[in-house]
Short mmCIF file of C-alpha atoms in Angstrom, two decimals:
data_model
loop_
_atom_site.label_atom_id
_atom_site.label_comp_id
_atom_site.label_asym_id
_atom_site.label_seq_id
_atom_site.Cartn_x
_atom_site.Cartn_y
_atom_site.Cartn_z
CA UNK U 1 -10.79 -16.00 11.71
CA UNK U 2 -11.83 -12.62 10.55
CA UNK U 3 -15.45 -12.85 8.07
CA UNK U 4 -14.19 -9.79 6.05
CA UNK U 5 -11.89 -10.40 3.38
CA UNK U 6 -10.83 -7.52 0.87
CA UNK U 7 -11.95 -8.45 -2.56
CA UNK U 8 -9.65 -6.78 -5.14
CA UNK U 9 -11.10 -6.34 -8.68
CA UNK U 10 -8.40 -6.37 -11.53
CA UNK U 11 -8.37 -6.87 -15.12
CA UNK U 12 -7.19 -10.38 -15.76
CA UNK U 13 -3.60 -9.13 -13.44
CA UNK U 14 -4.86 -10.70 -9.78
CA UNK U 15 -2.03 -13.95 -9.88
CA UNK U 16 0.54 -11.65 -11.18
CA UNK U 17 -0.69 -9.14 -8.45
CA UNK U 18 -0.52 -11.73 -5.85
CA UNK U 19 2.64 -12.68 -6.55
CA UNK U 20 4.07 -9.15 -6.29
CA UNK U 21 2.38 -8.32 -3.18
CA UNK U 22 3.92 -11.80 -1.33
CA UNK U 23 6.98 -10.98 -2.40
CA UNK U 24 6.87 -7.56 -0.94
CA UNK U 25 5.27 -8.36 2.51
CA UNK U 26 6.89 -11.09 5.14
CA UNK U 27 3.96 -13.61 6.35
CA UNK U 28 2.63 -13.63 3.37
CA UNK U 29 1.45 -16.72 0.32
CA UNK U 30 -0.79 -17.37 -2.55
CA UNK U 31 -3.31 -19.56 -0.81
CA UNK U 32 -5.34 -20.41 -3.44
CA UNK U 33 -5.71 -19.96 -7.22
CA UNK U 34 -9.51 -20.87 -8.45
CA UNK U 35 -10.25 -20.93 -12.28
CA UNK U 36 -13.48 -20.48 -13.76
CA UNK U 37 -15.18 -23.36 -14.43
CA UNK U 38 -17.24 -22.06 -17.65
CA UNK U 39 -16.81 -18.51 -19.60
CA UNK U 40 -18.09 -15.91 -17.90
CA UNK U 41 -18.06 -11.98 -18.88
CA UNK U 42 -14.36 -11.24 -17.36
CA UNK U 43 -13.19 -14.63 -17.94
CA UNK U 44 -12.76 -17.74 -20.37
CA UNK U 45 -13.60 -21.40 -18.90
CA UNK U 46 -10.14 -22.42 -17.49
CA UNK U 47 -8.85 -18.85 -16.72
CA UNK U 48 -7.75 -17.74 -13.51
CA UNK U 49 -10.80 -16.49 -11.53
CA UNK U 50 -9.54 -15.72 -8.07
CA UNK U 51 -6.62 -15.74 -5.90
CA UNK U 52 -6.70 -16.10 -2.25
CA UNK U 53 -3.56 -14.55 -0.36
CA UNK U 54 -2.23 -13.52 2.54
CA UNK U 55 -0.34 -10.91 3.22
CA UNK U 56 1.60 -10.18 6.30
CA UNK U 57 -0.73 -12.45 7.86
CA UNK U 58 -4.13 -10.35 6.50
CA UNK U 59 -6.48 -12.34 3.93
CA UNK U 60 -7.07 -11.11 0.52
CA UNK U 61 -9.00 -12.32 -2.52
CA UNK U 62 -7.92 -10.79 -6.17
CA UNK U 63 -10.48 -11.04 -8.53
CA UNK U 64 -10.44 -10.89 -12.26
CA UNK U 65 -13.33 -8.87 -12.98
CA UNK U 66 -12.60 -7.12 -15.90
CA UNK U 67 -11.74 -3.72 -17.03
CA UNK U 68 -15.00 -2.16 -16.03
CA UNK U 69 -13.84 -1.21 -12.63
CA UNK U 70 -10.67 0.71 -11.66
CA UNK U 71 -8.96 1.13 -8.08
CA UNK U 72 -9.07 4.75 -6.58
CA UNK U 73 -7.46 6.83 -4.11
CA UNK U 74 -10.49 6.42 -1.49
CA UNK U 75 -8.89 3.20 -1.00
CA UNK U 76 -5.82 2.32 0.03
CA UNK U 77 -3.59 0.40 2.39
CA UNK U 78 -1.94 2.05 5.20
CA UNK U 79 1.70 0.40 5.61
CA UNK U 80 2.98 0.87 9.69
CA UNK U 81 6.65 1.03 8.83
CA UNK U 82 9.38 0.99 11.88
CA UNK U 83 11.44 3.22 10.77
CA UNK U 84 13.48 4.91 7.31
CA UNK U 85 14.48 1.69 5.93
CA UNK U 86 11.54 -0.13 5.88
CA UNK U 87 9.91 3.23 4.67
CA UNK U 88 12.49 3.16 1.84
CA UNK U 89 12.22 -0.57 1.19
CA UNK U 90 8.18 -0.93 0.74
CA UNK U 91 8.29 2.34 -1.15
CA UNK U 92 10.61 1.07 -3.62
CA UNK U 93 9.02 -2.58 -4.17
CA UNK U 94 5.18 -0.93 -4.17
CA UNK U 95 6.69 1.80 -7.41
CA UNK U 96 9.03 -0.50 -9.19
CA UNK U 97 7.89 -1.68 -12.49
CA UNK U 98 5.27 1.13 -13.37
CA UNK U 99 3.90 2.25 -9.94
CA UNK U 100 3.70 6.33 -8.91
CA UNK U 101 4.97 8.41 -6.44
CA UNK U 102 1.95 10.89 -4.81
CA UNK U 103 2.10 13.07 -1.92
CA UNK U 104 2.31 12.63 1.59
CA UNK U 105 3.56 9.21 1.75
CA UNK U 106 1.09 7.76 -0.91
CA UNK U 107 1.85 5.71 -3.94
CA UNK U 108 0.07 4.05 -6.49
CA UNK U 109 1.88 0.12 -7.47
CA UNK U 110 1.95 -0.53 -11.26
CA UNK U 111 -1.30 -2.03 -10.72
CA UNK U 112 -3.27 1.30 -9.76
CA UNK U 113 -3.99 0.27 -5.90
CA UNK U 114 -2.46 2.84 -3.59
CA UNK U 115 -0.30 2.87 -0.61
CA UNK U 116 0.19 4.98 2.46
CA UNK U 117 4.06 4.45 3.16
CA UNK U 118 3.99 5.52 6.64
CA UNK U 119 6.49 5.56 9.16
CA UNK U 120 5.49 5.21 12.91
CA UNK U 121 6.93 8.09 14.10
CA UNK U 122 5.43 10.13 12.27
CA UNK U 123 1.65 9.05 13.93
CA UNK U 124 4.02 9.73 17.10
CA UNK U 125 4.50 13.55 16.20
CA UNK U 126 1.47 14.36 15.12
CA UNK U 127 -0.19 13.13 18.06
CA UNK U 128 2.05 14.66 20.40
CA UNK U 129 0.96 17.38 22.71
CA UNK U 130 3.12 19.89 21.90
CA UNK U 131 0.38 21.40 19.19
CA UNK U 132 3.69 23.66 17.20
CA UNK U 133 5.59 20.75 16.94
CA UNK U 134 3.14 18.57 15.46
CA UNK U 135 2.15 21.42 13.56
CA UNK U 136 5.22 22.05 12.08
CA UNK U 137 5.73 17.75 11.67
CA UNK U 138 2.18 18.24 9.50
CA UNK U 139 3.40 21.12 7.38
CA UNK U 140 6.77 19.03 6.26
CA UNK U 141 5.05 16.12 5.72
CA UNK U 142 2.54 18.08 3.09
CA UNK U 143 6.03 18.89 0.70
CA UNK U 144 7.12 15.45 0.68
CA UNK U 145 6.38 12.76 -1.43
CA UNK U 146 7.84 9.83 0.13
CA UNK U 147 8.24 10.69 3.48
CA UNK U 148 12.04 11.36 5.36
CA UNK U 149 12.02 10.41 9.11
CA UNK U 150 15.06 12.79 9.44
CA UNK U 151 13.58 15.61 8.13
CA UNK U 152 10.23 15.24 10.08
CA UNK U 153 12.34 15.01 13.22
CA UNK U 154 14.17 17.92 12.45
CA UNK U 155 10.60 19.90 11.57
CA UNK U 156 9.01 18.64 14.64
CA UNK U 157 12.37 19.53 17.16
CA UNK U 158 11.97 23.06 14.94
CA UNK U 159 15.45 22.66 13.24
CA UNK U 160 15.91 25.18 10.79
CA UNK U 161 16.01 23.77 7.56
#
């Protein structure tokens, strides 16, 4: 058992944030929902304090802190996806009901946290040693904003667009 755990800071949204994220990600569940037991400056006595969850089999904790801290973009979560559909599929869950689309792959969800919607291969082609291929793999990927398998292939094999 790992002794990090991500602590997320929200504004009173960490339940309704769990539940999103679980039923985004397979392996995952709301482990455990802790209210505070007396007022407190983010929270009233009885109001949800914490949530422990899991998602795809990594441990979270959602905290409502209170509005004095915001997520940024120098954190984010990097998701490892197989292949177009599952790119497609966690890109449409993590924007739908107020999230943004950014560059490159990234994302914020409704809730401000931002995602890396990665697909595998593209790791693959950047890394390969054919420097003009990954090169040109790179230079696709910096027009896109969620990224296209196809159209990285066809960049990397130096198909003409």
């Amino acid at each position: 058992m790992s002794k990090i755990t991500p602590c997320l800071w929200f504004d009173g949204q960490a339940e309704e944030a769990a539940k999103f994220y679980t039923a985004i990600f397979p392996n995952s569940s709301i482990d455990t929902i802790s209210r505070s037991p007396a007022d407190n400056p983010s929270t009233p006595a009885g109001a949800v304090l914490t949530v422990d969850f899991t998602l795809d089999g990594a441990k979270f904790i959602g905290l409502n802190g209170g509005p004095d801290f915001r997520f940024s973009e120098a954190i984010s979560f990097s998701i490892d996806c197989e292949d177009q559909t599952e790119v497609d599929r966690y890109w449409d869950a993590l924007i739908e009901g107020g999230g943004e689309e950014s560059q490159c792959g990234w994302l914020k969800d409704r809730f401000g946290l931002s995602w890396q919607v990665v697909p595998r291969q593209l790791n693959e082609m950047l890394q390969s040693s054919d420097i003009d291929a990954a090169k040109r793999a790179m230079e696709a990927m910096l027009k896109m904003q969620k990224l296209d398998v196809a159209k990285l292939r066809e960049a990397f094999e130096g198909v003409p667009a």
